[in-house]
Short mmCIF file of C-alpha atoms and ligand atoms in Angstrom, two decimals:
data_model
loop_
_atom_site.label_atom_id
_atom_site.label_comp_id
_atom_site.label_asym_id
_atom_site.label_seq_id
_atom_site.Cartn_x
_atom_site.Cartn_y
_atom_site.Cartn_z
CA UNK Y 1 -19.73 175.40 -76.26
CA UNK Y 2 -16.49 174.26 -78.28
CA UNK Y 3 -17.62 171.14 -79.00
CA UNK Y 4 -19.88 170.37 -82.12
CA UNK Y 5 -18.27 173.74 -83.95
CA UNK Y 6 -18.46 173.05 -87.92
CA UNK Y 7 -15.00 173.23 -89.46
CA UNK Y 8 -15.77 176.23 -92.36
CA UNK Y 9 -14.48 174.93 -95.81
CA UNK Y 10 -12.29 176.76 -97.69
CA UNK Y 11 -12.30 175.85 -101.03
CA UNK Y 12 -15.03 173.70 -102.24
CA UNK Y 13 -15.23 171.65 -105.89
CA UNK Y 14 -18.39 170.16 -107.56
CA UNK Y 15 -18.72 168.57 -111.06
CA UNK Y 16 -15.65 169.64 -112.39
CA UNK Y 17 -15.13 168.60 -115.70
CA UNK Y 18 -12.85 169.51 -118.44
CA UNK Y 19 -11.78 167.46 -121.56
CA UNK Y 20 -9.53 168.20 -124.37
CA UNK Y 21 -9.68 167.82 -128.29
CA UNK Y 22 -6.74 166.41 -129.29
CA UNK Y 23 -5.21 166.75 -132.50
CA UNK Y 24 -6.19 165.01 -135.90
CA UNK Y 25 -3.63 163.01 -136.87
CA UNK Y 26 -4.95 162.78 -140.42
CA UNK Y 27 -8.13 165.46 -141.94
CA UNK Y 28 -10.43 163.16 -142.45
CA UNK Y 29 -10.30 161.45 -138.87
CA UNK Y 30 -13.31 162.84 -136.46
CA UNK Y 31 -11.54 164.79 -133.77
CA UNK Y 32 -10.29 162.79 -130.52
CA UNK Y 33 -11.80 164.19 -127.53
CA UNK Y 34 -9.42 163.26 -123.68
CA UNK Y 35 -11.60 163.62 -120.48
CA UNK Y 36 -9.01 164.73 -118.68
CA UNK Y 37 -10.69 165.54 -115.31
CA UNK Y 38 -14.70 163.95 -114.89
CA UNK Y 39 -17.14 165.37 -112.94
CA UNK Y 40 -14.76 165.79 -109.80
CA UNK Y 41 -16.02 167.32 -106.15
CA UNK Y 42 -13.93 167.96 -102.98
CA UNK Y 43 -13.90 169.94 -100.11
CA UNK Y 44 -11.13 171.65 -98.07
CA UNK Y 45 -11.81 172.71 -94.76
CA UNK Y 46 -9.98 175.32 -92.85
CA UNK Y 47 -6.48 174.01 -91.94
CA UNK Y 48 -7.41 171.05 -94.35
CA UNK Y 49 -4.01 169.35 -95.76
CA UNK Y 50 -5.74 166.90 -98.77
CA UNK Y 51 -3.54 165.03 -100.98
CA UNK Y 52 -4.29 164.52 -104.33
CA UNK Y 53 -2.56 161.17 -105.87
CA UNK Y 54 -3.25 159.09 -109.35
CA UNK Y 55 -0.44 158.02 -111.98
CA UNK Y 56 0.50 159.93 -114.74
CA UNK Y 57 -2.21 160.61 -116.86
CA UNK Y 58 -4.57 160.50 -114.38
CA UNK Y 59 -5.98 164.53 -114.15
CA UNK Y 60 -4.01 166.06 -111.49
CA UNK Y 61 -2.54 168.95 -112.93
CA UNK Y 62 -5.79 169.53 -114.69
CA UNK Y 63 -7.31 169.42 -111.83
CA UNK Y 64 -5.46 171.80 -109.97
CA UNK Y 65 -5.41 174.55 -112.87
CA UNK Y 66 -9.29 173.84 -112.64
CA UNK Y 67 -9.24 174.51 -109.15
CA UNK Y 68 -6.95 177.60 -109.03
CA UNK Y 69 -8.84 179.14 -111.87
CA UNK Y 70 -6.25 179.19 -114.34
CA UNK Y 71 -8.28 177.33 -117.33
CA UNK Y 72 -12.07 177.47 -117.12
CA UNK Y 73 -14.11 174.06 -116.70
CA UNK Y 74 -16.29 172.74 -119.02
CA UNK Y 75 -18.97 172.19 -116.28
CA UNK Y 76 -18.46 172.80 -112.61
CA UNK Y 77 -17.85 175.09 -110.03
CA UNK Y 78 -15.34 176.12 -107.59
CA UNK Y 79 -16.07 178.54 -104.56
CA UNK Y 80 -13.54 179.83 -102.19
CA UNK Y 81 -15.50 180.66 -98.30
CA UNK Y 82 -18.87 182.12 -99.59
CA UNK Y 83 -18.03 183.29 -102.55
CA UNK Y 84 -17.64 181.99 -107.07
CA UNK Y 85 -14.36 181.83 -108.06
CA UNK Y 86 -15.09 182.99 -111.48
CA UNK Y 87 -14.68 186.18 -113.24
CA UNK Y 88 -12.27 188.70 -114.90
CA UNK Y 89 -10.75 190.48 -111.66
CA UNK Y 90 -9.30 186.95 -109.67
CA UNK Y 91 -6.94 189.32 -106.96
CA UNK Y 92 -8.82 188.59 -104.39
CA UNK Y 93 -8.67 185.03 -105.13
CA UNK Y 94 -4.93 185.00 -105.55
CA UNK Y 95 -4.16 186.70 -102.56
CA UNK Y 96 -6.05 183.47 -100.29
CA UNK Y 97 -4.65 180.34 -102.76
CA UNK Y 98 -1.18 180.61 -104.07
CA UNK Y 99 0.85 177.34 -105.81
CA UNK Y 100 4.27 175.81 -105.89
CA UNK Y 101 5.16 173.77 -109.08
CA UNK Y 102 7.41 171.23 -109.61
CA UNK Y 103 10.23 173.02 -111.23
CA UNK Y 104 10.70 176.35 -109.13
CA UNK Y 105 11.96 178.02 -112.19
CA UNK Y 106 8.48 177.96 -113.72
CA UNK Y 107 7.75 180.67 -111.07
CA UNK Y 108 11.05 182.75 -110.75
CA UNK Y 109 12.04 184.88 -113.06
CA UNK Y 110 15.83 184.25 -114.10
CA UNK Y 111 16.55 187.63 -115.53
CA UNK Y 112 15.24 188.76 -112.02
CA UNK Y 113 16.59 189.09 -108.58
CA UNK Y 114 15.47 187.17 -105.85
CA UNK Y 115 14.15 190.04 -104.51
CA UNK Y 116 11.78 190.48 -108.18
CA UNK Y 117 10.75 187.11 -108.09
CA UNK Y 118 9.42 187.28 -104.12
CA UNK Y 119 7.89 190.67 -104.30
CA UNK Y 120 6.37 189.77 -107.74
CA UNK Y 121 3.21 188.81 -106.34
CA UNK Y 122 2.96 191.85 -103.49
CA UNK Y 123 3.26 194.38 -106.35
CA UNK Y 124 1.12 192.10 -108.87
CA UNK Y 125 -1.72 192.11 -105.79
CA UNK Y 126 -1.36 195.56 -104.50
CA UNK Y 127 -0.49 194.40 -101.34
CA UNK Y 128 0.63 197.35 -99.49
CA UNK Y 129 3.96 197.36 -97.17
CA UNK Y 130 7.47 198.06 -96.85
CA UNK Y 131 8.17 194.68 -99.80
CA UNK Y 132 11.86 194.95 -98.78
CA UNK Y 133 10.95 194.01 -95.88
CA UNK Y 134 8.71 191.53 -96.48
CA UNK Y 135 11.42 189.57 -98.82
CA UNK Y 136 13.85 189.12 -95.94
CA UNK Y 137 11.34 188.01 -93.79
CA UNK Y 138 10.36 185.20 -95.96
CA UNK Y 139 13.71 184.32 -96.67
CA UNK Y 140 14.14 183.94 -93.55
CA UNK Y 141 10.82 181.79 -93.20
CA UNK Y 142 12.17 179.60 -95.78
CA UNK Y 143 15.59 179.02 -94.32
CA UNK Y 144 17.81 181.25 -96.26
CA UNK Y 145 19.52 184.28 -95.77
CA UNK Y 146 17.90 187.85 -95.73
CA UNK Y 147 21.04 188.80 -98.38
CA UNK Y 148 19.77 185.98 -101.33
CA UNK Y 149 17.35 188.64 -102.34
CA UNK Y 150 20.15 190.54 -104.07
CA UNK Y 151 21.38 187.19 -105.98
CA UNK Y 152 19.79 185.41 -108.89
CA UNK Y 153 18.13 181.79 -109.18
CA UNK Y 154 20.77 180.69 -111.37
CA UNK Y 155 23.00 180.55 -108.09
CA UNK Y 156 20.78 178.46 -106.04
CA UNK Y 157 20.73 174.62 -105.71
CA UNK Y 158 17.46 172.94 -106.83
CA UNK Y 159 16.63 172.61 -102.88
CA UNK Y 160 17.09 175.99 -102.16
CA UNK Y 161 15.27 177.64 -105.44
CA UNK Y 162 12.31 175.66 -103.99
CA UNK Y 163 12.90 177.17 -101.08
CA UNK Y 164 13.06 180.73 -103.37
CA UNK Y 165 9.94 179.86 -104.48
CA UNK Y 166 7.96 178.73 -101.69
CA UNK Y 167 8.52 182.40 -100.23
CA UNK Y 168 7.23 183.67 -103.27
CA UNK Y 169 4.07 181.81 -102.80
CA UNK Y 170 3.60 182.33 -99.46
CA UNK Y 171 4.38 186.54 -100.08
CA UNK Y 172 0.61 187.56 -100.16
CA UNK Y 173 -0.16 185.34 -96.93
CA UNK Y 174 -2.46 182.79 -98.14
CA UNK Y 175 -4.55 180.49 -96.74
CA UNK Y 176 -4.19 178.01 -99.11
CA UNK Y 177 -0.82 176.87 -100.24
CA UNK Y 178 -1.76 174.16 -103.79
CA UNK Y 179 1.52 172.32 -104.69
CA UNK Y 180 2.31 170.45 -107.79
CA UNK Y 181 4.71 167.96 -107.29
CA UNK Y 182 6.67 170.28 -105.41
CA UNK Y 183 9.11 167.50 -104.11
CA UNK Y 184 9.26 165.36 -106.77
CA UNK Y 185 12.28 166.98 -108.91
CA UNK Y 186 14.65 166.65 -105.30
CA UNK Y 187 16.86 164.65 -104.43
CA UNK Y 188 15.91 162.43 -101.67
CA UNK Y 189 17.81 163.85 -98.51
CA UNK Y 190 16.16 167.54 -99.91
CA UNK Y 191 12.91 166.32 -100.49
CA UNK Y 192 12.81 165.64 -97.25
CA UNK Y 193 14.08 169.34 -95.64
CA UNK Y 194 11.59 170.66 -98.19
CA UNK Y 195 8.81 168.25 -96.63
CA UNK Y 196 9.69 169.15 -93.62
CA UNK Y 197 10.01 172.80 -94.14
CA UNK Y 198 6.43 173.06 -95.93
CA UNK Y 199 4.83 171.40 -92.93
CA UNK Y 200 7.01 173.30 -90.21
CA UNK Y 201 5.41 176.43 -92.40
CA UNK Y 202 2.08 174.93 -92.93
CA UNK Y 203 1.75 174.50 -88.34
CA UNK Y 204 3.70 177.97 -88.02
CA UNK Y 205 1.07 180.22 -90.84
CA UNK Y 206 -2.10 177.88 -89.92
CA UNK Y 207 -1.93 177.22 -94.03
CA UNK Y 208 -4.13 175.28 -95.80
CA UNK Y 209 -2.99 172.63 -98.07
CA UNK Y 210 -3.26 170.72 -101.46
CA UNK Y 211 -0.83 168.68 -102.71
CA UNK Y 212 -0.54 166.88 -106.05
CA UNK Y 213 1.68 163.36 -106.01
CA UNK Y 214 2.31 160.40 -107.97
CA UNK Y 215 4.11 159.51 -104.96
CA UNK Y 216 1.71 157.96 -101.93
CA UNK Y 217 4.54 158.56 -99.25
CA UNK Y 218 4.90 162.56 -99.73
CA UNK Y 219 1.12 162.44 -99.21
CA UNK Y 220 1.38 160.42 -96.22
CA UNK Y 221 3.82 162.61 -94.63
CA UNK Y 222 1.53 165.72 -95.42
CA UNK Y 223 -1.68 164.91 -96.14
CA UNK Y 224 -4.69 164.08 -93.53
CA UNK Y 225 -7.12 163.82 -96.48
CA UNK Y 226 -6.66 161.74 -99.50
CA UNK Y 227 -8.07 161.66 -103.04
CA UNK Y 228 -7.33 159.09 -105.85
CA UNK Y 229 -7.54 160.01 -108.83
CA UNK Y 230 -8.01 157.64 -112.01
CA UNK Y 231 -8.29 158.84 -115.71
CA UNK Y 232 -9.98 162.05 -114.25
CA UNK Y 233 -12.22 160.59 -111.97
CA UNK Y 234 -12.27 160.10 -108.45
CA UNK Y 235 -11.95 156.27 -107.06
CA UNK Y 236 -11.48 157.02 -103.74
CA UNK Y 237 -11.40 159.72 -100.99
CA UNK Y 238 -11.44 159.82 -97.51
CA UNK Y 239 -8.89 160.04 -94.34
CA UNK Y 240 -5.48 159.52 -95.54
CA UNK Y 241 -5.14 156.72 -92.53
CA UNK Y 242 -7.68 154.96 -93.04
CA UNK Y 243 -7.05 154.30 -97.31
CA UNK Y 244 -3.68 153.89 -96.58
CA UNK Y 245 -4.63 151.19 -93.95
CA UNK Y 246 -7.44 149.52 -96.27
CA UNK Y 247 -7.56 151.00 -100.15
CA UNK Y 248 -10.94 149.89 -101.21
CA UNK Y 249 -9.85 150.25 -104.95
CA UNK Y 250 -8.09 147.80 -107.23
CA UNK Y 251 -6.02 150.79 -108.43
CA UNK Y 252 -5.49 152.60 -104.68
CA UNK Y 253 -4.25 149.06 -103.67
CA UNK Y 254 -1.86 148.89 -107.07
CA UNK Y 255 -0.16 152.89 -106.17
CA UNK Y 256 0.66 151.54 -103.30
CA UNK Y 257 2.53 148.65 -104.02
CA UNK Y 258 4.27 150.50 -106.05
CA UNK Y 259 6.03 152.53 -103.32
CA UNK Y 260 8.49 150.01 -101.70
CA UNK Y 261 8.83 151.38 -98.47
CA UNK Y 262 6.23 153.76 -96.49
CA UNK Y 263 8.02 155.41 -93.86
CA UNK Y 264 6.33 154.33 -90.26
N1 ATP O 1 -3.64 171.27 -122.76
C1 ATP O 1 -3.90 169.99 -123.02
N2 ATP O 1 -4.23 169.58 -124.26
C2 ATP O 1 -4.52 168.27 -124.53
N3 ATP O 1 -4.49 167.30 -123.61
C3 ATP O 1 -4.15 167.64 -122.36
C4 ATP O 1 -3.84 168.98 -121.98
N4 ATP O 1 -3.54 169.02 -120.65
C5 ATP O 1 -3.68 167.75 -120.22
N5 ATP O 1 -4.04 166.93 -121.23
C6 ATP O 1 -4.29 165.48 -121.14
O1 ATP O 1 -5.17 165.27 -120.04
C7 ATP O 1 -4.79 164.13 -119.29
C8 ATP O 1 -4.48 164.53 -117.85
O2 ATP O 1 -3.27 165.30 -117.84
P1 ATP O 1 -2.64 165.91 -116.50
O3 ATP O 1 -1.45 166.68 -116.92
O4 ATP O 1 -3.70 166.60 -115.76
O5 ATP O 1 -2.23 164.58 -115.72
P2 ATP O 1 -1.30 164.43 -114.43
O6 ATP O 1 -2.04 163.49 -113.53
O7 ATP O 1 -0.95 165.76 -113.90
O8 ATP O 1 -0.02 163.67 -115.01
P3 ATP O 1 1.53 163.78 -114.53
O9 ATP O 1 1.64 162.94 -113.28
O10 ATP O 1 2.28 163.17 -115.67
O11 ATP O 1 1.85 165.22 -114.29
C9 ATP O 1 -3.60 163.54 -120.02
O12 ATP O 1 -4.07 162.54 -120.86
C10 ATP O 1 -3.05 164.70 -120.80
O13 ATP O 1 -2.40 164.26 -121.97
MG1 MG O 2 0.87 166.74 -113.60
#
């Protein structure tokens, strides 16, 4: 039988919560408390390419630092196949679900090589191999030359440090690949080689993805799975298609007016 065989999800979210006391602006003020991310549950399944959208504000980043364990939630829990992702020693973790941000430099160290910054993560994870090796390869993955690994990111072009640091991410051959507005800081003709390049990588490595966008048309480009996000909560999920075709919510139906022109 092939039919009828359960897709096995990945990464699965439930209740996540996580709010924030914000400063006093004078003593005798009671502290300010922002819910940045309510009580929010999704599921990625194997192969899974979910979008995550909402205006600034709205939780995403939160969300995703929730979700790839780098704060701790004030309720919820996240689980990667069968197992918590919680705990001191996260390796094993790292090694399946690896991020790009928006501004590659975040990730690459500038005093570094190339070569440092891409076989970061392999030394970082014990991941055992000939990491020479392994650099040029992913350079080459990426669509730059085997020799960048002796240069420094200072001498790459926005477009192409992206590129620098998608390698790094995908070093340690993840499942999951979780961007941040990855595309947003590009110009438009290299947003769209990095688009392309991400899903061209996504097909060729059978990755997993999560993407983060204030920006409905990246998602549409990428993304099979949709979820809205809205001052930390979740108005709306479901196939990407289908919300784009008919957004249910008031404020679905608002993000997408404001992108003038969805590519067809
Ligand atoms: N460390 C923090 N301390 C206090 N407030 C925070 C912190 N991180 C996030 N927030 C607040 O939580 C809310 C959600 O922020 P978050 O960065 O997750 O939104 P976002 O959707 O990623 O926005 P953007 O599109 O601008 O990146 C915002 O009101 C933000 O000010
Ligand atoms: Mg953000």
């Amino acid at each position: 039988m092939t039919t009828g065989t359960p897709v096995t999800p990945l990464l699965t979210a439930t209740g996540l919560t996580r709010s924030y006391r914000l400063p006093r602006r004078v003593p005798w003020e009671r502290p300010q408390v922002r819910h940045a991310v309510r009580d929010v549950g999704l599921t990625l399944p194997e192969g899974g390419h979910l979008g995550i959208v909402g205006e600034s504000g709205s939780g995403k980043s939160t969300l995703l630092r929730l979700l790839l364990a780098l704060e701790r939630a004030d309720a919820g829990t996240v689980r990667y196949r069968d197992r918590a992702v919680a705990g001191r020693d996260l390796r094993w973790f790292r090694r399946e679900v690896q991020v790009v941000l928006q501004d590659p430099l975040d990730s690459l160290d500038p005093r570094g090589s190339v070569r440092d910054s891409i076989a970061e993560p392999l030394e970082c994870l014990r991941i055992p191999g000939d990491h020479d090796a392994r650099v040029a390869e992913l350079l080459t993955a990426v669509g730059l030359e085997p020799d960048a690994a002796q240069r420094y990111p200072h001498e790459f072009s926005g477009g192409q440090r992206q590129r620098i640091a998608i390698a790094r991410a995908l070093a340690p051959q993840p499942a999951v690949l979780v961007g941040d507005e990855p595309f947003s800081a590009l110009d438009a003709s290299v947003r769209a080689q990095i688009i392309d390049l991400v899903r061209d990588l996504a097909a060729r490595f059978g990755l997993s993805l999560i993407l983060v966008s204030h920006d409905i048309g990246v998602v549409q480009q990428l993304c099979d799975e949709l979820l809205v996000l809205k001052d930390g909560a979740v108005v709306e999920s479901g196939s990407t298609a289908a919300i784009l075709d008919a957004p249910e919510h008031p404020y679905t139906q608002a993000l997408l007016r404001a992108v003038p022109a969805l590519p067809t």
